[in-house]
mmCIF file of N, CA, C and O in Angstrom:
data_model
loop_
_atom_site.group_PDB
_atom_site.id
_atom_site.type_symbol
_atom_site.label_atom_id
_atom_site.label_comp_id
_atom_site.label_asym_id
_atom_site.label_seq_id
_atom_site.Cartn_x
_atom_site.Cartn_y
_atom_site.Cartn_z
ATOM 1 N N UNK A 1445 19.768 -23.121 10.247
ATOM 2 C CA UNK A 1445 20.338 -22.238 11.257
ATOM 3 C C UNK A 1445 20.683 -20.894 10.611
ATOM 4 O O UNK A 1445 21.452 -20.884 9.650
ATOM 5 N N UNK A 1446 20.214 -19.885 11.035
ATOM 6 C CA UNK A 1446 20.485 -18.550 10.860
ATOM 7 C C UNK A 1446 21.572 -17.681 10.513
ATOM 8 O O UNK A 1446 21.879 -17.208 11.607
ATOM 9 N N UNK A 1447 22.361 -17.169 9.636
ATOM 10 C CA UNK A 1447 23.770 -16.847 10.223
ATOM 11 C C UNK A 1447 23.796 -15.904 10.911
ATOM 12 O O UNK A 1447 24.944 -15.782 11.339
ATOM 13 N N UNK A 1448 22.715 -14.613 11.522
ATOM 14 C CA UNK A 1448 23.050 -14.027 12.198
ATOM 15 C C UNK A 1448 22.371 -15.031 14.143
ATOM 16 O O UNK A 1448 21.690 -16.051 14.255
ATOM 17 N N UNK A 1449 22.889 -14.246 15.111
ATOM 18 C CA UNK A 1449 22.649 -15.121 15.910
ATOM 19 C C UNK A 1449 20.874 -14.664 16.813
ATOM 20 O O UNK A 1449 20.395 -13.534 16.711
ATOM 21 N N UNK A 1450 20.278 -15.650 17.508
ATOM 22 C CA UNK A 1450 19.574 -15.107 17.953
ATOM 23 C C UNK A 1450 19.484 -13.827 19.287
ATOM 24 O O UNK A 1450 18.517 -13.403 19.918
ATOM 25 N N UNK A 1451 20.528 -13.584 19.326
ATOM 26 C CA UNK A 1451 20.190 -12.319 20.128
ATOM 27 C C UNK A 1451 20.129 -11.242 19.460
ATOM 28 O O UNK A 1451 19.192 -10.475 19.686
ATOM 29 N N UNK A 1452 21.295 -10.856 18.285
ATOM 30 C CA UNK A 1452 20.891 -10.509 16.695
ATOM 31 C C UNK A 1452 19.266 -9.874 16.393
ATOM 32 O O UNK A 1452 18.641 -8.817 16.314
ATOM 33 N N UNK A 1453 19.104 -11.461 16.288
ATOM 34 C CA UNK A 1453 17.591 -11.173 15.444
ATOM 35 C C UNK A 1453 16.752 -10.411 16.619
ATOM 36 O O UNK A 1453 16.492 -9.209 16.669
ATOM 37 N N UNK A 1454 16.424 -11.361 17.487
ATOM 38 C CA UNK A 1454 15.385 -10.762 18.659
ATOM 39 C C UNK A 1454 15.619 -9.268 19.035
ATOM 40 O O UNK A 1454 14.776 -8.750 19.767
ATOM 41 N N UNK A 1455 16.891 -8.370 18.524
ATOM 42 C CA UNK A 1455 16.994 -7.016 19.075
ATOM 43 C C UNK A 1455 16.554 -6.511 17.924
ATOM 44 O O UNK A 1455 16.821 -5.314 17.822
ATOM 45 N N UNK A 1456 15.861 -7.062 16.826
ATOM 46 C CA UNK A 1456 14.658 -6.400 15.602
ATOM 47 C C UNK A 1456 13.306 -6.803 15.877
ATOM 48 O O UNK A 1456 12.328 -6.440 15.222
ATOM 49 N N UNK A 1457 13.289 -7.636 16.962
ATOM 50 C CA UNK A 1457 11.745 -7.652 17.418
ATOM 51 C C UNK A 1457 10.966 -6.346 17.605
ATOM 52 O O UNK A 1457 11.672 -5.406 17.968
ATOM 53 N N UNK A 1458 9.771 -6.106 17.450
ATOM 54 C CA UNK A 1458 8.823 -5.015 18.097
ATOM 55 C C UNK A 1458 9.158 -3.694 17.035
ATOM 56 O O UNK A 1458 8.509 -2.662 17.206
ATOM 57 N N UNK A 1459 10.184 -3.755 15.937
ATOM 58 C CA UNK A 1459 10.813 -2.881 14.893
ATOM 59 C C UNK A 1459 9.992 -3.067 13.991
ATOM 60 O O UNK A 1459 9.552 -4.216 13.953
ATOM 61 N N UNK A 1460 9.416 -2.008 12.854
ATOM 62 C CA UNK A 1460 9.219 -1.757 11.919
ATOM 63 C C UNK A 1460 9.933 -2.949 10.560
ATOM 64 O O UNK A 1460 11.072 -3.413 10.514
ATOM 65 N N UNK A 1461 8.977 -3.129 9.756
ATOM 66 C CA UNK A 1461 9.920 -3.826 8.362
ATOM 67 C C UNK A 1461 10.665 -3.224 7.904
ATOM 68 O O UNK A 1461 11.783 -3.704 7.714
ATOM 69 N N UNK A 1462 10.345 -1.829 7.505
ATOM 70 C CA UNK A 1462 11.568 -1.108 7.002
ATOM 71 C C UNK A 1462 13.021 -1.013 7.642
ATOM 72 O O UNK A 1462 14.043 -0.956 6.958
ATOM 73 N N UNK A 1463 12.993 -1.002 9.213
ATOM 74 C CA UNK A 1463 14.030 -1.173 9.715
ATOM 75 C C UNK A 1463 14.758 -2.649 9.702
ATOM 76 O O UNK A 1463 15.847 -3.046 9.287
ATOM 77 N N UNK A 1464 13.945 -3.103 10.175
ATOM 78 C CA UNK A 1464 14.306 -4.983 9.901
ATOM 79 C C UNK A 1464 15.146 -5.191 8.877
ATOM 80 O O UNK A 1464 16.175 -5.867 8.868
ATOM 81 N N UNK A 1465 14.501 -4.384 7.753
ATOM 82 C CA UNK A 1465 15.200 -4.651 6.242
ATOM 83 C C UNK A 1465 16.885 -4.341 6.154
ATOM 84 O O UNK A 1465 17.849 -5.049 5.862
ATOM 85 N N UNK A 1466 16.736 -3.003 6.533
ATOM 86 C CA UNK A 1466 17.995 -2.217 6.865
ATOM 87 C C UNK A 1466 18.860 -2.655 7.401
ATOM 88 O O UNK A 1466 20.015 -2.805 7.000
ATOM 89 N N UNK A 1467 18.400 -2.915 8.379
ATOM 90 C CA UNK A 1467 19.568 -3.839 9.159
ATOM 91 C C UNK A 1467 20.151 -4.566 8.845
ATOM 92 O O UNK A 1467 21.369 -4.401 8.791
ATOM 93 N N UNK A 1468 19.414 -6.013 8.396
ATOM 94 C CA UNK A 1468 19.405 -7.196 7.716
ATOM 95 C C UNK A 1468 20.716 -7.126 6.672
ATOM 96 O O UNK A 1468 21.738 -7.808 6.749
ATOM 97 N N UNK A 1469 20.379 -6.077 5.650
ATOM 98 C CA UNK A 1469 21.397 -5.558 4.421
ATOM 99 C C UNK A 1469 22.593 -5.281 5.029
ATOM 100 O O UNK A 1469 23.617 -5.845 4.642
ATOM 101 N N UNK A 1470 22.609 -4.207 6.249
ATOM 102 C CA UNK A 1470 24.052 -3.773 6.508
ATOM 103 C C UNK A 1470 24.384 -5.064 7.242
ATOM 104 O O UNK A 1470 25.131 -5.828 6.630
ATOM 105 N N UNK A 1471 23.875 -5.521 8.694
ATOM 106 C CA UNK A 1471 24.681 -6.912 8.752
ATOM 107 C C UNK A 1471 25.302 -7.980 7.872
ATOM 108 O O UNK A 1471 26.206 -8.743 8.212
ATOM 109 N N UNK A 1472 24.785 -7.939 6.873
ATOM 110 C CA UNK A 1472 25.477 -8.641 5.780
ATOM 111 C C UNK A 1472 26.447 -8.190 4.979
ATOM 112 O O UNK A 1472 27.053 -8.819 4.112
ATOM 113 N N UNK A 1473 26.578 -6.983 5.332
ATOM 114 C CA UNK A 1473 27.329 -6.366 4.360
ATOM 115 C C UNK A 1473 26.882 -5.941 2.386
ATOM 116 O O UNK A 1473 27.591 -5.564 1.454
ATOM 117 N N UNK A 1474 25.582 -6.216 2.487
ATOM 118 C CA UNK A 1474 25.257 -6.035 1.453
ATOM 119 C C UNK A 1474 24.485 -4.208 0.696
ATOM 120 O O UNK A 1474 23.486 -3.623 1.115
ATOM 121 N N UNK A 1475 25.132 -3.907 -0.109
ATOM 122 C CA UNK A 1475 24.193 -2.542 -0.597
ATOM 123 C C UNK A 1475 22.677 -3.378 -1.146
ATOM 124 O O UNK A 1475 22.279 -4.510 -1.423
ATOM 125 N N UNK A 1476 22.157 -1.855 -1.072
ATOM 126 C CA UNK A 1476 20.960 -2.286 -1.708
ATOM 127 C C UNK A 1476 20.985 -2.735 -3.301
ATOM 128 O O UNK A 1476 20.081 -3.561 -3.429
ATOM 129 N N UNK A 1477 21.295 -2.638 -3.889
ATOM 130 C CA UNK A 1477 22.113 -3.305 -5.697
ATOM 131 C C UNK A 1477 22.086 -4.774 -5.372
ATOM 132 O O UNK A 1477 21.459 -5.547 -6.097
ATOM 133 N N UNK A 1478 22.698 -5.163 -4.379
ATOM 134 C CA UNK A 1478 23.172 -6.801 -4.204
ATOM 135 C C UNK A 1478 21.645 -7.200 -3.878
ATOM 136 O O UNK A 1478 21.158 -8.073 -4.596
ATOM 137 N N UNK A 1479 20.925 -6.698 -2.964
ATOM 138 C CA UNK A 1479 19.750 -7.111 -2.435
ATOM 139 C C UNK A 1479 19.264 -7.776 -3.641
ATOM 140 O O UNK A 1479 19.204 -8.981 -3.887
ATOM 141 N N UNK A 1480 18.809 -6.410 -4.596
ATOM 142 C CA UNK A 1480 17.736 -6.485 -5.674
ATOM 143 C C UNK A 1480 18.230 -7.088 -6.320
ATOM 144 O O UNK A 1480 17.410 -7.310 -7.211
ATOM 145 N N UNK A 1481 19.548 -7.830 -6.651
ATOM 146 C CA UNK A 1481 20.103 -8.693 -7.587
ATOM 147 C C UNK A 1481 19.304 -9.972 -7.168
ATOM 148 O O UNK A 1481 18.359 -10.525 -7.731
ATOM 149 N N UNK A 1482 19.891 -10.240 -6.145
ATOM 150 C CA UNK A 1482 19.384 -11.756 -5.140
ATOM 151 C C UNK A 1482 17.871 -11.983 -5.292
ATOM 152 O O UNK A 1482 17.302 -13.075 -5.320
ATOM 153 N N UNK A 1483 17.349 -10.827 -5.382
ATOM 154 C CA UNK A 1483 15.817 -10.580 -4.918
ATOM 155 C C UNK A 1483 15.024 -10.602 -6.339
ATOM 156 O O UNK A 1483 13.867 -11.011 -6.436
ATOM 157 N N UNK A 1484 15.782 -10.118 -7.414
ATOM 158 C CA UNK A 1484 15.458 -9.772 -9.003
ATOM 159 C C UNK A 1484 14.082 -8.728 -9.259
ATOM 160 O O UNK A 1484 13.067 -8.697 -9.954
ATOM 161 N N UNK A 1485 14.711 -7.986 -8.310
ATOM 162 C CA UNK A 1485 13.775 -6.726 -8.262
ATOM 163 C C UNK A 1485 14.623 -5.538 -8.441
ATOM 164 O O UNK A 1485 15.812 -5.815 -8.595
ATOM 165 N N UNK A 1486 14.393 -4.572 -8.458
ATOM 166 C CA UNK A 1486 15.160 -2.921 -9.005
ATOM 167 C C UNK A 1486 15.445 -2.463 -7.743
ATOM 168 O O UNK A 1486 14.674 -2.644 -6.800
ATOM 169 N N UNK A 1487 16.592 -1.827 -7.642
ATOM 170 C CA UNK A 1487 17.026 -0.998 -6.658
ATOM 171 C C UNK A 1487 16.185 -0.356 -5.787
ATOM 172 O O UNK A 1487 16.240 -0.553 -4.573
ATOM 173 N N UNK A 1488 15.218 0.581 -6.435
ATOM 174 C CA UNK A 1488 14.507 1.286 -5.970
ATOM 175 C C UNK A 1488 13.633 0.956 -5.444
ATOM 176 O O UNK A 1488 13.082 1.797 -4.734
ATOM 177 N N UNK A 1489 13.038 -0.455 -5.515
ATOM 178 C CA UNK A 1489 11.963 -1.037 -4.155
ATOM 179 C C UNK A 1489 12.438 -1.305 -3.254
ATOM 180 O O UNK A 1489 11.837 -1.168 -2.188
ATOM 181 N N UNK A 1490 13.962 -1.895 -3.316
ATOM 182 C CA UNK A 1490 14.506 -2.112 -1.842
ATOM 183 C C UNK A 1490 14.701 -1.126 -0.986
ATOM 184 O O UNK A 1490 14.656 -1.215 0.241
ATOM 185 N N UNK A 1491 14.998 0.168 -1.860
ATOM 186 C CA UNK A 1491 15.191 1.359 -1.543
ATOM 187 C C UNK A 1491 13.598 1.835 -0.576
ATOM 188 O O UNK A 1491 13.648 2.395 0.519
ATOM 189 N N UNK A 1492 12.538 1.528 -1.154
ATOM 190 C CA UNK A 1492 11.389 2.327 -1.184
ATOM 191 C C UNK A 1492 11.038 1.372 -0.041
ATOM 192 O O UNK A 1492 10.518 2.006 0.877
ATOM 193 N N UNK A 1493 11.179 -0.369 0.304
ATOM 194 C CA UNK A 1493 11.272 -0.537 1.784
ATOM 195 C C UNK A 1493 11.617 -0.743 2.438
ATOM 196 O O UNK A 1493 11.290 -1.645 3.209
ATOM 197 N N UNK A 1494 12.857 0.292 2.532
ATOM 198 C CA UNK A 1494 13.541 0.450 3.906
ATOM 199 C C UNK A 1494 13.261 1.939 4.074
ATOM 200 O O UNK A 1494 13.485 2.463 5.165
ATOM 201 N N UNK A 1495 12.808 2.612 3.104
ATOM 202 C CA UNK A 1495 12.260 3.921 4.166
ATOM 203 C C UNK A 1495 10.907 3.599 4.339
ATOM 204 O O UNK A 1495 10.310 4.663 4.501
ATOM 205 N N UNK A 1496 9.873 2.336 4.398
ATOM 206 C CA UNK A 1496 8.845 2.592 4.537
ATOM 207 C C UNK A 1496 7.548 2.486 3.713
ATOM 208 O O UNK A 1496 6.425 2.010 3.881
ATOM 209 N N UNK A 1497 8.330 3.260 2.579
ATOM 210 C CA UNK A 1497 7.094 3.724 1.553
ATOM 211 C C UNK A 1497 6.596 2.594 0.314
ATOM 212 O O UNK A 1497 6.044 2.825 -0.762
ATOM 213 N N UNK A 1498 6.898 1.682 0.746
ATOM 214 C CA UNK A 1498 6.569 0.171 -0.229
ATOM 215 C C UNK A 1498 6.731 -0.966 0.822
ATOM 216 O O UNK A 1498 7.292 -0.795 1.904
ATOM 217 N N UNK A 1499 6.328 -1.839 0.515
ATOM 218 C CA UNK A 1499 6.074 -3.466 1.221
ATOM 219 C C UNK A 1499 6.581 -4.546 0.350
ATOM 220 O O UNK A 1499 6.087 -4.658 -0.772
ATOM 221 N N UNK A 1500 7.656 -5.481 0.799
ATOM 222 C CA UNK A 1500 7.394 -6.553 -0.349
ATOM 223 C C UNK A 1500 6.556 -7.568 -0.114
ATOM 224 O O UNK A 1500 6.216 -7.836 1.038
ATOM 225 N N UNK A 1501 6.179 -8.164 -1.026
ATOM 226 C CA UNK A 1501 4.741 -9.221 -1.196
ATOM 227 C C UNK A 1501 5.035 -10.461 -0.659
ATOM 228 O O UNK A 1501 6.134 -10.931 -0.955
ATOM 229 N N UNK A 1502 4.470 -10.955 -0.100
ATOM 230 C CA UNK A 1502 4.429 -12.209 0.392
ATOM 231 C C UNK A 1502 5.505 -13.087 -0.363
ATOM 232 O O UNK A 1502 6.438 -13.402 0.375
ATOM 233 N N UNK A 1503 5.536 -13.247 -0.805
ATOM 234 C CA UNK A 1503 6.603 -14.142 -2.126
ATOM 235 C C UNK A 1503 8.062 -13.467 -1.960
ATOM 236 O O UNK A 1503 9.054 -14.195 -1.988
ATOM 237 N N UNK A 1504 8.179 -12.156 -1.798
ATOM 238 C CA UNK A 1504 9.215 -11.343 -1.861
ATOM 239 C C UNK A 1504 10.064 -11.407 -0.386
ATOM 240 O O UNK A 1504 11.272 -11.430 -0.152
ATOM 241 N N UNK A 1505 8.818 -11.425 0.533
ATOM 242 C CA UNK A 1505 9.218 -11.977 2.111
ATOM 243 C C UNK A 1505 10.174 -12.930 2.053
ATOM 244 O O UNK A 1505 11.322 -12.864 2.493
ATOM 245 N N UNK A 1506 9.440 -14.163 1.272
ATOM 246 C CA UNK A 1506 10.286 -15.822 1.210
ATOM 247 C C UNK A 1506 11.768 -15.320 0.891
ATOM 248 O O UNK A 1506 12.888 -15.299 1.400
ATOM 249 N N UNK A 1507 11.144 -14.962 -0.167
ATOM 250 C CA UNK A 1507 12.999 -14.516 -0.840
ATOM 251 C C UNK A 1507 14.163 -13.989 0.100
ATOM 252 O O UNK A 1507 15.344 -14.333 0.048
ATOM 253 N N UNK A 1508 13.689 -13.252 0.805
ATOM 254 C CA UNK A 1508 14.420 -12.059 2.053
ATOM 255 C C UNK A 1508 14.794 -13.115 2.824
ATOM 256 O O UNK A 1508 15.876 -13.174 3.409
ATOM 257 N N UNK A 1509 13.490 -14.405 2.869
ATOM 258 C CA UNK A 1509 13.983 -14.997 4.342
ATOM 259 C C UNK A 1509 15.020 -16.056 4.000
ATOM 260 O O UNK A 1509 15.734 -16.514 4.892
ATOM 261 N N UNK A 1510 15.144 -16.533 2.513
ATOM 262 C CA UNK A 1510 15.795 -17.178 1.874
ATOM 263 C C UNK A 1510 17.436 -16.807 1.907
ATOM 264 O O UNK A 1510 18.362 -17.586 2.133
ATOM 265 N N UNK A 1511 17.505 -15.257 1.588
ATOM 266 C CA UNK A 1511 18.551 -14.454 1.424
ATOM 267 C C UNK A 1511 19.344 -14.537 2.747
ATOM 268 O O UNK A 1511 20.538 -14.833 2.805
ATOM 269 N N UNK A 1512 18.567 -14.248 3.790
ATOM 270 C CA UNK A 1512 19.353 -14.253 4.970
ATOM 271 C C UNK A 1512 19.392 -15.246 5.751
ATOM 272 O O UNK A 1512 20.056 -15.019 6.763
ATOM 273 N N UNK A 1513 18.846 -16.485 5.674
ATOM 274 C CA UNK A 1513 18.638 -17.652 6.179
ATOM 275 C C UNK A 1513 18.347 -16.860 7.253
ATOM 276 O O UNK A 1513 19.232 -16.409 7.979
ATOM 277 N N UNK A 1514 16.719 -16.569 7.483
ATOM 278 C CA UNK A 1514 16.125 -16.608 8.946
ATOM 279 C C UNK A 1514 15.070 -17.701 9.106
ATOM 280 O O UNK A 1514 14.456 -18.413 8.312
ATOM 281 N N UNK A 1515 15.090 -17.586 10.220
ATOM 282 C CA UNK A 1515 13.633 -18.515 10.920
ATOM 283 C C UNK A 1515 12.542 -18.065 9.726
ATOM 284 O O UNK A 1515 12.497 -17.010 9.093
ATOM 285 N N UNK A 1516 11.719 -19.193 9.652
ATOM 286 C CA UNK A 1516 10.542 -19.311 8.688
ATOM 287 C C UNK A 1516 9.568 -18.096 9.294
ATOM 288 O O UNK A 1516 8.819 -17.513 8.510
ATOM 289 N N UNK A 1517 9.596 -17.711 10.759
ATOM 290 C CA UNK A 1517 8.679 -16.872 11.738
ATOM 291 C C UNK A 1517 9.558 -15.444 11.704
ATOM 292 O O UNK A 1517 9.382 -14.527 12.506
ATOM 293 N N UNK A 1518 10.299 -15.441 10.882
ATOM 294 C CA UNK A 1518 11.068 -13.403 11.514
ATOM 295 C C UNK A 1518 9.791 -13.123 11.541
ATOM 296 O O UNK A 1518 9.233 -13.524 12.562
ATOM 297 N N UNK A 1519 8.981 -12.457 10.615
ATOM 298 C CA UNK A 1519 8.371 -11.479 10.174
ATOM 299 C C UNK A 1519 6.823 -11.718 10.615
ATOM 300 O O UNK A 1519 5.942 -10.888 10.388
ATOM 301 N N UNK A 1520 6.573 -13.144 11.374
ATOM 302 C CA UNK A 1520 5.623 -13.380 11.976
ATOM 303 C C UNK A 1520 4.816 -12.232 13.097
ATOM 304 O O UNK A 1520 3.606 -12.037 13.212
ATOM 305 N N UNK A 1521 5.913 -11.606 13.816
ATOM 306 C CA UNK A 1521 5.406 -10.751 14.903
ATOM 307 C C UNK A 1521 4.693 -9.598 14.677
ATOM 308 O O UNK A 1521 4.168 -8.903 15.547
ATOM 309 N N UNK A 1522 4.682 -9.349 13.099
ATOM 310 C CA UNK A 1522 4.119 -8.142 12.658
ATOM 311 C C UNK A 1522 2.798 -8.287 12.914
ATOM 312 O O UNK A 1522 2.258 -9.195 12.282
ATOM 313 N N UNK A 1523 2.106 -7.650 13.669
ATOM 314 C CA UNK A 1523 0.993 -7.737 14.080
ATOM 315 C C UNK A 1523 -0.204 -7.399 12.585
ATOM 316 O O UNK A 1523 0.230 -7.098 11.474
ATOM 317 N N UNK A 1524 -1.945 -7.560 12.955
ATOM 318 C CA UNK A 1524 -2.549 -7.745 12.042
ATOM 319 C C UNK A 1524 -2.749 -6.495 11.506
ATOM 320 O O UNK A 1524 -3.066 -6.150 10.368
ATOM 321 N N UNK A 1525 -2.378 -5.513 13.077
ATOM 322 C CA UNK A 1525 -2.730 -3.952 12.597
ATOM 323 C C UNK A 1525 -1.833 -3.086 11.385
ATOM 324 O O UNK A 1525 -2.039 -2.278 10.479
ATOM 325 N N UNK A 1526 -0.822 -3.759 11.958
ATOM 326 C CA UNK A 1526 0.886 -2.832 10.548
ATOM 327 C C UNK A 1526 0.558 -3.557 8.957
ATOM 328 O O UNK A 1526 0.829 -3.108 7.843
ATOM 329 N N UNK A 1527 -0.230 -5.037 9.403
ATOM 330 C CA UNK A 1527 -0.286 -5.461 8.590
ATOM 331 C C UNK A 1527 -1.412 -5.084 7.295
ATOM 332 O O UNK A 1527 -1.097 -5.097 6.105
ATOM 333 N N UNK A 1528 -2.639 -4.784 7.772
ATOM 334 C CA UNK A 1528 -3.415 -3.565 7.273
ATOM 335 C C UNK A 1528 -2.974 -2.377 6.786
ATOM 336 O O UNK A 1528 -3.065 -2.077 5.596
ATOM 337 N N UNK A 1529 -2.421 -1.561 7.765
ATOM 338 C CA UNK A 1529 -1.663 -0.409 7.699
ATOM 339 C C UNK A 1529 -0.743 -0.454 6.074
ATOM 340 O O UNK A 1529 -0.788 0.327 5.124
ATOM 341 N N UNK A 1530 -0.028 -1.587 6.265
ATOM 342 C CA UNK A 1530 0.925 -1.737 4.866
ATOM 343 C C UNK A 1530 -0.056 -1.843 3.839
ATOM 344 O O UNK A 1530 0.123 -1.202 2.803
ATOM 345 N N UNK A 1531 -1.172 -2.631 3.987
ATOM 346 C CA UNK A 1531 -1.356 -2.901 2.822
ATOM 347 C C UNK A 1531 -2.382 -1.547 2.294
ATOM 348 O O UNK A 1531 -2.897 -1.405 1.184
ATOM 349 N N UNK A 1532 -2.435 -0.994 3.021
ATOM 350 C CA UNK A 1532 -3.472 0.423 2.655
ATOM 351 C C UNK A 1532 -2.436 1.340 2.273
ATOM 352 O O UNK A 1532 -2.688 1.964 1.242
ATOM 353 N N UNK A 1533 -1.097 1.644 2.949
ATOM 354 C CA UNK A 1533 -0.297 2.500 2.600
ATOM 355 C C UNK A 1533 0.332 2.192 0.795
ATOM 356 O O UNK A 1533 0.840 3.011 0.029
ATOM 357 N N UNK A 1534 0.041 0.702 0.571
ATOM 358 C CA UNK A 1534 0.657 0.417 -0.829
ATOM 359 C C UNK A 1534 -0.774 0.758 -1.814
ATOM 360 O O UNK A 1534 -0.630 1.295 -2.912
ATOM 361 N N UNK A 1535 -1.604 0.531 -1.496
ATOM 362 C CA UNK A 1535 -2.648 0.900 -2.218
ATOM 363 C C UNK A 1535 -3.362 2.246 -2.473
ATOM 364 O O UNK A 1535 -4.296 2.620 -3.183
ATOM 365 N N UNK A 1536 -2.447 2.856 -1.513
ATOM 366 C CA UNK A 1536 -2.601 4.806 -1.510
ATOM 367 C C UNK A 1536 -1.596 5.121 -2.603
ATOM 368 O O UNK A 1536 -1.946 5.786 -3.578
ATOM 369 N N UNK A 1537 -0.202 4.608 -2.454
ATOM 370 C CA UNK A 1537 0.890 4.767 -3.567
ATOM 371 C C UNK A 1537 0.199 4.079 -4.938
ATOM 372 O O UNK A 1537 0.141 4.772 -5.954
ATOM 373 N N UNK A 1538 -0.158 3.139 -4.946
ATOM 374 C CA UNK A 1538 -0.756 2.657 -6.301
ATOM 375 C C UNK A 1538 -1.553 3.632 -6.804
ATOM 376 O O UNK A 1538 -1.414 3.830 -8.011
ATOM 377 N N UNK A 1539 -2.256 4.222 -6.297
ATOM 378 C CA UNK A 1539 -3.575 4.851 -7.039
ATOM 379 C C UNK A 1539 -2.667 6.070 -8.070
ATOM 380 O O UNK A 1539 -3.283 6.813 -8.835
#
């Protein structure tokens, strides 16, 4: 069971990840520092997606969904197109 509630979650439906993310952190009360602790990643990726400009990896998802105890499906609704989209936008930053 979730700790935030489902009316909560469902008002991040049809939202961006970066926002999702954001949210997620301040409902919890957490800075981004605590995230990347939990997460064992650097500040600055959590930083980099919640404005957008980075994606975390499949594995990094689990973790998030771990962190906030959500449904196994949050992040399911992201359609196939954003889902492309991300992964081209991380591979433009890589180069």
């Amino acid at each position: 069971m979730s700790k935030f509630s489902t009316e909560k979650l469902e008002e991040l439906k049809g939202y961006p990840l970066s926002y999702r993310l954001q949210k997620l952190r301040w409902w919890s009360g957490f800075t981004q520092e605590d995230v990347a602790n939990h997460l064992h990643c650097g500040q600055g990726s959590v930083s980099s997606w919640e404005q957008g400009k980075r994606y975390p990896n499949g594995r990094t998802l689990e973790k998030i969904i771990d962190l906030y105890d959500l449904p196994g499906d949050f992040f399911l609704d992201l359609d196939i197109k954003r889902l492309k989209l991300m992964r081209k936008k991380r591979e433009e930053l890589d180069e």
